[in-house]
Short mmCIF file of C-alpha atoms in Angstrom, two decimals:
data_model
loop_
_atom_site.label_atom_id
_atom_site.label_comp_id
_atom_site.label_asym_id
_atom_site.label_seq_id
_atom_site.Cartn_x
_atom_site.Cartn_y
_atom_site.Cartn_z
CA MET A 1 -5.01 -128.03 -225.91
CA PRO A 2 -5.60 -125.65 -229.32
CA GLN A 3 -9.45 -125.56 -229.98
CA LEU A 4 -10.90 -128.29 -231.58
CA ILE A 5 -12.89 -127.05 -234.85
CA GLY A 6 -16.49 -128.58 -234.25
CA VAL A 7 -19.97 -127.97 -235.19
CA LYS A 8 -20.76 -124.27 -235.14
CA SER A 9 -23.29 -122.86 -232.70
CA LEU A 10 -26.83 -121.85 -233.77
CA SER A 11 -26.22 -117.97 -233.58
CA GLN A 12 -22.74 -118.36 -235.77
CA THR A 13 -24.69 -120.10 -238.10
CA CYS A 14 -27.02 -117.06 -238.54
CA LEU A 15 -24.75 -115.03 -238.43
CA ASP A 16 -22.93 -116.52 -241.19
CA PHE A 17 -25.97 -117.05 -243.32
CA VAL A 18 -27.06 -113.08 -242.93
CA ILE A 19 -23.42 -112.04 -243.54
CA ASN A 20 -23.31 -114.20 -246.93
CA ASN A 21 -26.69 -113.44 -248.07
CA MET A 22 -27.00 -109.29 -247.26
CA ALA A 23 -27.55 -109.23 -251.24
CA VAL A 24 -30.52 -111.45 -251.23
CA LEU A 25 -31.88 -110.33 -247.85
CA CYS A 26 -31.98 -106.57 -248.87
CA GLU A 27 -32.81 -107.20 -252.45
CA LYS A 28 -36.45 -107.48 -252.35
CA PRO A 29 -38.54 -105.09 -250.49
CA THR A 30 -40.89 -106.79 -247.98
CA SER A 31 -43.31 -105.30 -245.26
CA ASN A 32 -40.06 -105.65 -242.91
CA ILE A 33 -37.59 -104.27 -244.86
CA PRO A 34 -37.97 -100.42 -245.76
CA THR A 35 -37.21 -99.87 -249.51
CA THR A 36 -35.78 -96.38 -248.60
CA ILE A 37 -32.84 -95.25 -246.84
CA SER A 38 -34.61 -92.34 -245.13
CA ASN A 39 -36.69 -94.76 -243.34
CA GLN A 40 -34.29 -97.57 -242.69
CA SER A 41 -32.97 -96.09 -239.35
CA ASN A 42 -36.08 -96.61 -237.73
CA HIS A 43 -37.89 -99.97 -239.35
CA SER A 44 -34.91 -101.73 -240.21
CA PRO A 45 -35.44 -105.37 -239.20
CA PHE A 46 -31.71 -105.81 -238.19
CA HIS A 47 -32.03 -103.20 -235.29
CA GLN A 48 -33.78 -105.87 -233.27
CA LEU A 49 -30.16 -107.66 -233.38
CA PRO A 50 -28.13 -107.34 -229.85
CA SER A 51 -25.17 -104.56 -230.62
CA LYS A 52 -22.80 -107.52 -230.40
CA PHE A 53 -24.34 -108.94 -233.55
CA PHE A 54 -24.50 -105.44 -235.19
CA GLU A 55 -20.31 -105.32 -234.85
CA GLU A 56 -19.88 -108.44 -236.14
CA ILE A 57 -21.80 -108.19 -239.19
CA ILE A 58 -20.12 -104.80 -239.91
CA SER A 59 -16.82 -105.91 -239.36
CA ALA A 60 -17.34 -109.02 -241.49
CA LEU A 61 -18.36 -106.89 -244.45
CA GLN A 62 -15.76 -104.78 -243.86
CA THR A 63 -13.22 -107.52 -244.48
CA LYS A 64 -15.37 -108.57 -247.60
CA ARG A 65 -14.82 -104.85 -248.92
CA CYS A 66 -18.62 -104.84 -249.17
CA LEU A 67 -19.80 -102.63 -246.48
CA THR A 68 -20.86 -99.57 -248.09
CA GLN A 69 -23.96 -100.66 -249.76
CA PHE A 70 -25.40 -101.90 -246.74
CA LEU A 71 -24.55 -99.85 -243.94
CA GLY A 72 -27.82 -97.95 -244.13
CA LEU A 73 -29.67 -101.20 -242.90
CA LEU A 74 -26.86 -101.64 -240.12
CA VAL A 75 -26.34 -98.21 -238.53
CA ALA A 76 -28.35 -98.35 -235.38
CA PRO A 77 -28.68 -96.31 -232.16
CA GLN A 78 -27.44 -99.43 -230.02
CA LEU A 79 -24.03 -99.68 -231.76
CA GLU A 80 -21.34 -98.93 -229.05
CA THR A 81 -18.54 -98.75 -232.13
CA LEU A 82 -18.45 -97.92 -235.73
CA ASP A 83 -15.50 -97.51 -237.59
CA LEU A 84 -16.45 -95.69 -241.01
CA ARG A 85 -12.92 -94.69 -241.83
CA TYR A 86 -13.03 -96.23 -245.33
CA LEU A 87 -16.25 -94.93 -246.76
CA SER A 88 -16.53 -92.12 -249.58
CA GLU A 89 -17.50 -88.97 -247.94
CA GLU A 90 -20.56 -89.26 -250.44
CA ASP A 91 -21.51 -92.32 -248.91
CA ASN A 92 -21.26 -90.60 -245.40
CA CYS A 93 -23.65 -87.84 -246.25
CA ILE A 94 -26.20 -91.03 -247.00
CA TYR A 95 -25.32 -93.06 -243.80
CA PHE A 96 -24.47 -90.84 -241.06
CA LYS A 97 -28.18 -89.43 -241.20
CA ASN A 98 -29.17 -93.16 -239.89
CA GLY A 99 -26.24 -93.33 -237.08
CA ARG A 100 -28.11 -90.81 -234.82
CA GLY A 101 -27.26 -91.89 -231.27
CA ILE A 102 -23.99 -93.92 -231.85
CA PRO A 103 -22.21 -93.83 -228.88
CA GLN A 104 -19.02 -94.48 -230.85
CA CYS A 105 -17.72 -93.29 -234.42
CA ARG A 106 -14.70 -92.91 -236.26
CA TRP A 107 -14.07 -90.52 -239.26
CA SER A 108 -11.27 -89.61 -241.19
CA SER A 109 -10.81 -87.42 -244.79
CA LEU A 110 -13.90 -85.52 -243.92
CA SER A 111 -14.03 -81.56 -244.83
CA ASN A 112 -14.39 -79.33 -241.66
CA ASP A 113 -17.73 -78.00 -243.46
CA PHE A 114 -19.16 -81.79 -243.61
CA LEU A 115 -18.39 -82.36 -240.01
CA ASN A 116 -19.99 -79.24 -238.80
CA SER A 117 -23.40 -80.34 -240.87
CA VAL A 118 -23.65 -84.08 -239.61
CA ILE A 119 -22.14 -83.70 -235.94
CA PRO A 120 -25.43 -82.04 -234.42
CA MET A 121 -27.08 -85.63 -235.33
CA PHE A 122 -25.23 -87.08 -232.61
CA VAL A 123 -25.99 -85.57 -229.74
CA LYS A 124 -25.77 -88.70 -227.70
CA LEU A 125 -22.04 -89.42 -228.92
CA GLN A 126 -19.57 -90.82 -226.14
CA VAL A 127 -16.30 -91.56 -228.24
CA LEU A 128 -15.58 -89.78 -231.00
CA ASN A 129 -12.69 -90.10 -233.45
CA ILE A 130 -11.97 -87.35 -236.13
CA SER A 131 -8.31 -88.11 -236.78
CA TYR A 132 -6.50 -87.18 -239.69
CA SER A 133 -9.52 -85.14 -240.90
CA ALA A 134 -10.00 -81.59 -242.24
CA ALA A 135 -11.63 -80.57 -238.75
CA GLY A 136 -10.99 -77.57 -237.82
CA ASP A 137 -11.53 -75.18 -234.84
CA SER A 138 -15.55 -74.63 -235.78
CA SER A 139 -15.92 -78.42 -235.70
CA LEU A 140 -14.95 -78.28 -232.17
CA GLU A 141 -17.38 -75.68 -231.05
CA VAL A 142 -20.07 -77.81 -232.93
CA ILE A 143 -18.88 -80.83 -230.94
CA GLY A 144 -18.92 -78.81 -227.73
CA THR A 145 -22.08 -77.36 -228.27
CA TYR A 146 -24.23 -80.74 -229.20
CA CYS A 147 -22.15 -83.72 -227.99
CA THR A 148 -22.41 -82.55 -224.43
CA ASP A 149 -21.99 -86.27 -222.87
CA LEU A 150 -18.71 -87.01 -224.80
CA ARG A 151 -16.24 -88.53 -222.90
CA GLU A 152 -13.38 -89.28 -225.04
CA LEU A 153 -12.23 -86.98 -228.37
CA GLU A 154 -9.41 -87.48 -230.67
CA VAL A 155 -8.23 -85.24 -233.32
CA ILE A 156 -4.73 -86.76 -234.10
CA TYR A 157 -3.28 -84.62 -236.68
CA CYS A 158 -5.84 -82.42 -237.44
CA LYS A 159 -3.80 -79.50 -238.44
CA ASN A 160 -6.41 -76.85 -238.47
CA ILE A 161 -7.09 -77.29 -234.77
CA THR A 162 -5.96 -74.45 -232.64
CA ASP A 163 -6.30 -73.01 -229.24
CA ILE A 164 -9.44 -71.15 -230.44
CA GLY A 165 -10.90 -75.00 -231.03
CA VAL A 166 -10.34 -75.65 -227.39
CA LYS A 167 -12.03 -72.72 -226.70
CA GLY A 168 -15.19 -73.75 -228.51
CA LEU A 169 -15.06 -77.10 -226.54
CA CYS A 170 -14.81 -75.54 -223.53
CA VAL A 171 -17.81 -73.10 -223.75
CA SER A 172 -19.36 -72.91 -227.10
CA SER A 173 -20.83 -69.84 -228.59
CA THR A 174 -24.36 -68.65 -229.10
CA THR A 175 -24.03 -69.19 -232.69
CA HIS A 176 -24.90 -72.72 -232.48
CA ASN A 177 -27.20 -72.55 -229.49
CA LEU A 178 -30.61 -73.38 -231.28
CA GLY A 179 -33.09 -72.62 -228.77
CA ARG A 180 -31.10 -73.95 -226.14
CA GLU A 181 -30.34 -70.86 -223.75
CA GLY A 182 -30.81 -73.16 -220.80
CA ASN A 183 -28.25 -75.39 -221.07
CA LYS A 184 -25.05 -75.70 -219.74
CA LEU A 185 -22.84 -76.03 -223.34
CA GLY A 186 -19.20 -77.28 -223.61
CA LEU A 187 -17.86 -80.49 -222.19
CA HIS A 188 -16.33 -79.24 -219.11
CA LYS A 189 -17.65 -81.89 -217.01
CA SER A 190 -18.18 -84.74 -219.19
CA LEU A 191 -14.49 -85.10 -220.95
CA LEU A 192 -12.63 -87.73 -219.87
CA LYS A 193 -9.54 -88.16 -222.77
CA LEU A 194 -8.63 -85.89 -225.25
CA VAL A 195 -5.87 -87.00 -227.95
CA SER A 196 -4.80 -84.13 -229.78
CA TYR A 197 -1.25 -84.74 -230.91
CA GLY A 198 -0.23 -82.87 -234.34
CA THR A 199 -2.98 -80.34 -233.96
CA GLU A 200 -1.91 -76.80 -233.72
CA ILE A 201 -2.97 -76.27 -230.04
CA THR A 202 -0.05 -74.59 -228.12
CA ASN A 203 0.66 -74.13 -224.47
CA ALA A 204 -2.14 -71.52 -224.12
CA GLY A 205 -4.95 -74.00 -225.39
CA ILE A 206 -3.39 -76.31 -223.05
CA GLN A 207 -3.64 -74.51 -219.71
CA LEU A 208 -7.34 -73.44 -220.83
CA GLY A 209 -8.36 -77.02 -221.50
CA LEU A 210 -6.66 -78.26 -218.26
CA GLU A 211 -8.16 -75.40 -216.29
CA THR A 212 -11.91 -76.14 -217.74
CA PHE A 213 -11.85 -79.92 -218.22
CA ARG A 214 -11.63 -80.59 -214.40
CA SER A 215 -12.61 -84.13 -214.95
CA LEU A 216 -9.79 -84.72 -217.78
CA LYS A 217 -7.91 -88.00 -216.93
CA VAL A 218 -5.49 -88.36 -220.44
CA TRP A 219 -4.52 -85.73 -222.80
CA ASP A 220 -1.48 -86.39 -224.68
CA MET A 221 -0.23 -83.04 -225.15
CA ALA A 222 -0.02 -82.41 -221.20
CA THR A 223 3.22 -83.66 -220.80
CA VAL A 224 5.75 -83.01 -217.50
CA GLN A 225 7.60 -80.36 -219.86
CA ILE A 226 4.14 -78.58 -220.74
CA LEU A 227 2.85 -78.31 -217.53
CA ALA A 228 6.55 -77.16 -216.22
CA GLU A 229 6.63 -74.61 -218.63
CA ILE A 230 3.02 -73.29 -218.00
CA HIS A 231 3.40 -73.34 -214.02
CA LYS A 232 7.50 -72.02 -214.36
CA GLU A 233 6.36 -69.01 -212.52
CA ASP A 234 3.74 -70.39 -209.98
CA PHE A 235 6.28 -72.99 -208.57
CA LEU A 236 8.88 -69.78 -208.04
CA ASN A 237 6.10 -67.20 -206.61
CA ARG A 238 2.96 -68.97 -205.09
CA PRO A 239 3.36 -72.83 -205.08
CA SER A 240 0.33 -73.30 -202.43
CA GLU A 241 -1.91 -71.32 -205.19
CA ILE A 242 -1.50 -73.84 -208.12
CA PRO A 243 -4.42 -76.08 -209.11
CA LYS A 244 -4.46 -79.46 -208.90
CA TYR A 245 -5.04 -81.71 -211.69
CA SER A 246 -7.27 -84.98 -212.04
CA LEU A 247 -4.58 -86.45 -214.96
CA MET A 248 -4.19 -89.87 -214.35
CA ASN A 249 -1.40 -90.68 -217.27
CA LEU A 250 1.78 -88.42 -217.36
CA LYS A 251 4.86 -88.50 -219.92
CA ILE A 252 7.92 -86.88 -219.98
CA ALA A 253 8.02 -86.99 -224.00
CA SER A 254 11.26 -87.16 -226.13
CA LEU A 255 12.21 -84.57 -228.85
CA ARG A 256 11.33 -87.05 -231.30
CA THR A 257 7.45 -86.45 -230.19
CA PHE A 258 7.52 -82.93 -229.46
CA GLU A 259 10.35 -81.14 -231.13
CA ASP A 260 9.63 -77.89 -229.34
CA VAL A 261 9.79 -78.88 -225.65
CA VAL A 262 12.53 -78.62 -223.05
CA TYR A 263 12.61 -80.03 -219.89
CA ILE A 264 13.52 -78.23 -216.98
CA PRO A 265 15.92 -79.70 -214.51
CA LYS A 266 14.38 -81.03 -211.36
CA SER A 267 10.95 -80.23 -212.62
CA PHE A 268 9.19 -83.53 -212.52
CA GLY A 269 8.70 -84.35 -208.64
CA LEU A 270 6.93 -80.43 -208.88
CA VAL A 271 4.56 -81.32 -211.50
CA LEU A 272 4.00 -84.58 -210.10
CA SER A 273 2.60 -82.64 -206.94
CA LEU A 274 0.01 -81.17 -209.28
CA CYS A 275 -1.17 -84.52 -210.24
CA PRO A 276 -1.92 -86.49 -207.39
CA PHE A 277 -3.94 -89.01 -209.09
CA VAL A 278 -1.39 -90.19 -211.48
CA ILE A 279 -0.86 -93.92 -211.78
CA ASP A 280 0.43 -94.46 -215.31
CA VAL A 281 3.59 -93.05 -216.18
CA GLU A 282 5.96 -92.75 -219.44
CA ILE A 283 9.54 -91.76 -219.27
CA ASN A 284 11.49 -90.71 -222.45
CA ILE A 285 15.03 -89.99 -221.56
CA VAL A 286 16.60 -89.10 -224.91
CA PRO A 287 17.99 -86.77 -225.02
CA ILE A 288 16.77 -84.93 -221.84
CA ASN A 289 18.75 -86.56 -219.42
CA ILE A 290 16.86 -87.70 -216.66
CA THR A 291 18.82 -88.74 -213.66
CA ASP A 292 18.12 -91.15 -210.97
CA SER A 293 17.14 -88.48 -208.48
CA ASP A 294 14.67 -87.17 -210.82
CA PHE A 295 13.28 -90.61 -211.64
CA LEU A 296 12.89 -91.31 -207.71
CA SER A 297 10.44 -88.59 -207.42
CA LEU A 298 7.88 -91.19 -208.45
CA LEU A 299 8.06 -92.15 -204.88
CA SER A 300 5.57 -89.09 -204.11
CA LEU A 301 2.93 -90.99 -205.78
CA GLU A 302 0.21 -92.89 -203.61
CA LYS A 303 -0.17 -95.68 -206.38
CA LEU A 304 1.59 -96.56 -209.65
CA ARG A 305 -0.31 -98.93 -211.82
CA LYS A 306 1.82 -98.64 -215.04
CA LEU A 307 5.31 -97.67 -215.56
CA LYS A 308 7.26 -97.28 -219.02
CA LEU A 309 10.66 -96.10 -219.10
CA VAL A 310 12.91 -95.86 -222.18
CA GLY A 311 16.50 -94.95 -221.64
CA ASP A 312 19.27 -93.72 -223.82
CA TYR A 313 20.81 -96.11 -226.62
CA GLU A 314 24.60 -94.55 -225.85
CA ASN A 315 24.44 -93.49 -222.25
CA SER A 316 21.64 -94.08 -220.05
CA SER A 317 21.42 -91.44 -217.01
CA VAL A 318 19.08 -93.59 -215.24
CA THR A 319 20.40 -96.77 -213.86
CA PHE A 320 18.39 -100.15 -213.02
CA HIS A 321 20.05 -100.17 -209.69
CA GLY A 322 19.72 -96.85 -208.43
CA GLY A 323 16.77 -95.29 -210.16
CA VAL A 324 14.50 -98.05 -211.21
CA THR A 325 14.75 -100.63 -208.49
CA PRO A 326 13.47 -98.14 -205.41
CA ILE A 327 10.80 -97.48 -207.70
CA LEU A 328 9.58 -101.40 -208.05
CA LYS A 329 10.49 -101.76 -204.28
CA ALA A 330 7.80 -99.16 -203.31
CA PHE A 331 5.16 -100.20 -205.99
CA GLY A 332 5.96 -103.51 -206.78
CA ASN A 333 4.23 -105.58 -204.20
CA SER A 334 1.13 -103.49 -204.33
CA SER A 335 -0.20 -101.27 -207.36
CA LEU A 336 2.08 -102.11 -210.00
CA LYS A 337 0.42 -104.23 -212.80
CA ALA A 338 2.62 -103.33 -216.17
CA LEU A 339 6.20 -102.82 -216.59
CA SER A 340 8.19 -101.60 -219.71
CA LEU A 341 12.05 -101.28 -219.94
CA SER A 342 13.99 -100.31 -223.33
CA TYR A 343 17.88 -99.07 -223.41
CA LEU A 344 18.86 -99.71 -220.24
CA PRO A 345 21.71 -101.49 -218.98
CA ASP A 346 22.40 -104.09 -216.22
CA VAL A 347 18.45 -105.06 -216.10
CA ASN A 348 17.98 -107.90 -213.45
CA ILE A 349 15.21 -109.70 -214.25
CA GLN A 350 15.22 -111.73 -210.95
CA VAL A 351 15.19 -108.30 -209.14
CA ILE A 352 11.59 -107.66 -211.04
CA ALA A 353 10.33 -111.14 -210.31
CA GLN A 354 11.08 -110.80 -206.77
CA LEU A 355 9.78 -107.25 -206.12
CA CYS A 356 7.07 -107.35 -208.79
CA PRO A 357 4.65 -110.61 -208.21
CA ASN A 358 1.59 -108.98 -209.09
CA LEU A 359 2.45 -107.73 -212.87
CA HIS A 360 0.47 -108.45 -215.49
CA SER A 361 2.41 -107.54 -218.42
CA LEU A 362 6.52 -107.07 -218.75
CA ASP A 363 8.25 -105.76 -221.88
CA LEU A 364 11.83 -105.47 -221.87
CA PHE A 365 12.54 -104.07 -225.22
CA ASP A 366 16.30 -103.64 -226.40
CA ASN A 367 18.14 -102.95 -223.28
CA LEU A 368 21.66 -103.00 -223.38
CA SER A 369 22.32 -105.87 -220.97
CA TYR A 370 20.93 -107.81 -218.44
CA SER A 371 22.25 -108.70 -215.07
CA ASN A 372 22.98 -112.07 -213.22
CA LYS A 373 24.48 -110.48 -210.25
CA LYS A 374 23.83 -112.05 -207.04
CA LEU A 375 20.93 -110.16 -204.98
CA ASN A 376 20.32 -108.22 -201.71
CA GLU A 377 19.80 -111.00 -199.03
CA GLU A 378 17.85 -108.43 -197.11
CA TRP A 379 15.28 -107.67 -200.00
CA PHE A 380 15.03 -110.96 -201.45
CA LYS A 381 13.95 -114.70 -200.74
CA ILE A 382 16.59 -117.24 -201.48
CA GLU A 383 14.34 -119.09 -204.20
CA PRO A 384 13.50 -117.22 -207.35
CA GLN A 385 9.84 -115.87 -207.46
CA VAL A 386 7.79 -117.01 -210.31
CA LEU A 387 5.77 -114.28 -211.86
CA LYS A 388 2.28 -115.96 -211.45
CA GLN A 389 0.04 -113.49 -212.46
CA LEU A 390 2.26 -112.52 -215.67
CA GLU A 391 -0.21 -112.94 -218.77
CA LYS A 392 1.57 -111.05 -221.26
CA LEU A 393 5.29 -111.25 -221.80
CA ASN A 394 7.22 -109.34 -224.75
CA LEU A 395 11.03 -110.00 -224.94
CA ALA A 396 13.25 -108.11 -228.00
CA SER A 397 16.81 -107.46 -228.81
CA ASP A 398 18.74 -105.29 -230.87
CA GLU A 399 18.93 -107.16 -234.13
CA GLU A 400 22.37 -105.97 -234.51
CA PRO A 401 24.42 -109.12 -234.61
CA ARG A 402 27.75 -107.67 -233.53
CA ARG A 403 25.45 -106.22 -230.38
CA SER A 404 24.00 -109.62 -229.72
CA ILE A 405 22.31 -109.47 -226.31
CA THR A 406 21.64 -112.34 -223.92
CA ILE A 407 19.44 -112.88 -221.54
CA PRO A 408 20.79 -115.32 -218.55
CA ARG A 409 19.57 -118.68 -219.16
CA ASN A 410 17.87 -119.15 -215.49
CA HIS A 411 16.08 -115.64 -215.92
CA PHE A 412 14.64 -116.91 -219.22
CA ILE A 413 13.60 -119.98 -217.66
CA LEU A 414 11.98 -117.47 -214.54
CA LEU A 415 10.03 -115.57 -217.07
CA LEU A 416 8.44 -118.43 -219.22
CA SER A 417 7.59 -120.35 -215.96
CA GLY A 418 4.51 -118.28 -215.41
CA PRO A 419 1.43 -120.14 -215.14
CA SER A 420 -0.72 -117.62 -216.27
CA LEU A 421 0.86 -116.42 -219.70
CA VAL A 422 -1.68 -116.11 -222.37
CA GLU A 423 0.65 -114.07 -224.63
CA ILE A 424 4.54 -114.49 -225.57
CA TYR A 425 6.58 -112.55 -227.73
CA ILE A 426 10.29 -113.24 -228.33
CA ALA A 427 12.68 -111.52 -231.01
CA SER A 428 16.05 -111.74 -231.39
CA PHE A 429 17.36 -113.85 -228.78
CA CYS A 430 19.67 -116.54 -229.47
CA SER A 431 19.72 -117.59 -225.91
CA LEU A 432 16.18 -118.95 -226.35
CA ASN A 433 17.03 -122.43 -227.55
CA ASP A 434 15.48 -125.71 -226.92
CA GLY A 435 17.28 -126.45 -223.45
CA VAL A 436 15.18 -123.60 -222.21
CA LEU A 437 11.84 -124.65 -223.32
CA GLN A 438 12.18 -128.26 -222.19
CA GLU A 439 13.35 -126.85 -218.54
CA VAL A 440 10.13 -124.57 -218.76
CA VAL A 441 7.88 -127.35 -219.55
CA ARG A 442 8.89 -129.44 -216.40
CA VAL A 443 7.39 -127.05 -214.25
CA GLN A 444 4.41 -125.75 -216.42
CA ASN A 445 2.46 -127.25 -219.59
CA PHE A 446 1.36 -123.44 -220.85
CA ASP A 447 -2.10 -124.27 -220.16
CA ARG A 448 -3.25 -120.54 -220.71
CA LEU A 449 -1.44 -119.81 -223.47
CA GLU A 450 -2.96 -118.47 -226.58
CA SER A 451 -0.47 -116.85 -228.62
CA LEU A 452 3.28 -117.42 -229.26
CA GLU A 453 5.22 -115.56 -231.63
CA VAL A 454 9.17 -116.31 -232.08
CA LYS A 455 11.44 -113.88 -234.42
CA ARG A 456 15.31 -114.34 -235.54
CA CYS A 457 15.77 -116.62 -232.30
CA HIS A 458 18.04 -119.26 -234.56
CA ASN A 459 18.57 -121.50 -231.73
CA VAL A 460 15.38 -122.76 -231.75
CA THR A 461 14.84 -125.99 -233.59
CA GLU A 462 11.77 -128.21 -234.57
CA LYS A 463 12.01 -130.08 -231.20
CA GLY A 464 11.28 -127.02 -229.19
CA ILE A 465 8.36 -125.93 -231.00
CA ASP A 466 7.25 -129.53 -230.45
CA ILE A 467 6.93 -128.67 -226.69
CA PHE A 468 3.82 -126.33 -227.89
CA MET A 469 2.26 -128.68 -230.45
CA ASN A 470 0.19 -130.84 -228.01
CA ALA A 471 -3.35 -130.99 -226.48
CA GLN A 472 -2.49 -129.28 -223.26
CA ASN A 473 -2.64 -125.88 -223.84
CA PRO A 474 -5.53 -123.78 -225.38
CA LEU A 475 -3.02 -122.05 -228.29
CA LYS A 476 -4.80 -120.14 -231.11
CA LYS A 477 -1.96 -118.83 -232.91
CA ILE A 478 1.78 -119.49 -233.56
CA VAL A 479 4.09 -117.01 -235.42
CA LEU A 480 7.31 -118.38 -236.41
CA HIS A 481 9.42 -115.91 -238.41
CA TRP A 482 13.27 -115.85 -239.78
CA CYS A 483 14.53 -118.52 -237.48
CA HIS A 484 17.39 -120.32 -239.23
CA LYS A 485 16.91 -123.72 -237.85
CA LEU A 486 13.23 -124.00 -238.45
CA THR A 487 12.32 -124.78 -242.20
CA LYS A 488 9.26 -124.94 -244.23
CA LYS A 489 9.33 -128.99 -244.26
CA ASN A 490 8.59 -128.41 -240.22
CA PHE A 491 5.87 -125.88 -240.88
CA GLU A 492 4.02 -128.18 -243.27
CA HIS A 493 4.70 -130.92 -240.70
CA TRP A 494 2.89 -128.98 -238.05
CA GLU A 495 -0.07 -127.95 -240.60
CA LYS A 496 -0.64 -131.43 -241.10
CA GLN A 497 -0.73 -132.32 -237.15
CA ALA A 498 -3.30 -129.72 -236.74
CA LYS A 499 -5.36 -130.98 -239.49
CA MET A 500 -5.25 -134.36 -238.41
CA ASN A 501 -6.08 -133.38 -234.36
CA ASN A 502 -8.70 -131.15 -235.85
CA TRP A 503 -7.35 -128.24 -233.89
CA GLN A 504 -8.20 -124.40 -234.79
CA ILE A 505 -4.91 -123.09 -235.21
CA LEU A 506 -3.09 -120.43 -237.24
CA ILE A 507 0.25 -120.96 -237.81
CA ASP A 508 1.93 -118.31 -239.38
CA PHE A 509 5.74 -119.33 -241.09
CA GLU A 510 8.36 -117.30 -242.51
CA SER A 511 11.74 -118.40 -243.69
CA ASP A 512 14.86 -116.52 -243.82
CA ASP A 513 14.51 -116.62 -247.90
CA ASP A 514 11.07 -114.90 -246.86
CA GLU A 515 12.68 -111.95 -245.10
CA GLU A 516 15.46 -111.54 -248.24
CA ASP A 517 12.53 -111.40 -250.53
CA TYR A 518 10.47 -108.88 -248.93
CA TYR A 519 13.36 -106.49 -248.53
CA GLU A 520 14.35 -106.90 -251.96
CA ASP A 521 10.99 -105.94 -253.13
CA TYR A 522 10.79 -103.21 -250.58
CA TYR A 523 14.00 -101.44 -251.48
#
């Protein structure tokens, strides 16, 4: 059932007291609370708290918009996550001095010179995010010199970063090598993830990075198109000498993502041969025209954990039957855990359920049509296979009324019958109705469901939502937006019911009138 509002635990009570009385605790100096920021880092009484408490205090103070004045007492070496995006640069000058040794930091709107002056303090950083800042090549050189344990780096839309910065990450110059000549500098062994979309890094910089960061698992700029372009001559002349990469994620990017990339026909399989450890694949067909034959190159992989396929709104060249189904047959019963399909015709949900019994996450967005075609008896059992491990289900259809797409009733029931569902999101499907929900509740009680979102589903009424308002599920959140047959009166009834039963649940309701007001204000 929705969690009851009960007596707070002692730890939560203490945490709330600290958060609500920070001004008092820090106002009067004592022998335990330092009076100057310079020695707060070493003597703050808050540093005796576990990291989890630190993070909760900081998050609460951020919500209350008063983190800046107390952060000097809260920045501590044991923190694993620290988000300072909303602090002014002047405040950062003070508080970063107390953050030495923090494993994760995030900065934005900071100058390159400022970053160069503070980064050397963080020699133990493992995760660093300086996206949308003025960081330049010299910042990456400093990072490569001092943050030699760095595992993840994000520099999204840092327009001043070029190939020179990548070189600085690889092997930093002796300019910053302050008496450390004996140490190996650069991140050639430690770096596992690099996110650099929106920088000025070219193919040459990407090639240098891939050749240097031999342990790199994820790099958003190392797409199939880029790798094919880098190794175009190698594929023709000496394929046996091409180095293998450790990349685990691989993407065929759309032109909307990287405007200057061009897909070389038949190159997908060649690139996959360079990346034997890939388990996470994203393919954007528009407007590259990948075919079923190209798509089947995925069969060369040993494992496939996550697959995302975005088809063509007008005319998808990858088909569900000829391209997707063989991949699901190869990996669905073993390694595949997450599947996302968009803009494809004739998607057959029963095929997915039968071939991928171990799915934890399923996204079906804006597909062009859904098929109820009878299955190949050689492949499938007679009885539909319920997705017993499915935890996250996201279903959305095109909002255009004249292109109303429906999921067959029996397939809707099949998807919602998964006993492990924790999150459900359904948008713009008129085929979802009270009858479907009543049929589902005959086989399962949603006893793990924590979040339910229903938007623009105009055949769901109060009767359908009442199925979830009971003591048999652990719901924490219900979002009901712009459904014609759900009214404010219904919402008020559910709010009253939750209050009477002492349920700790958030009910977020918006009517059609709210949507119209939103668009009027927006435009």
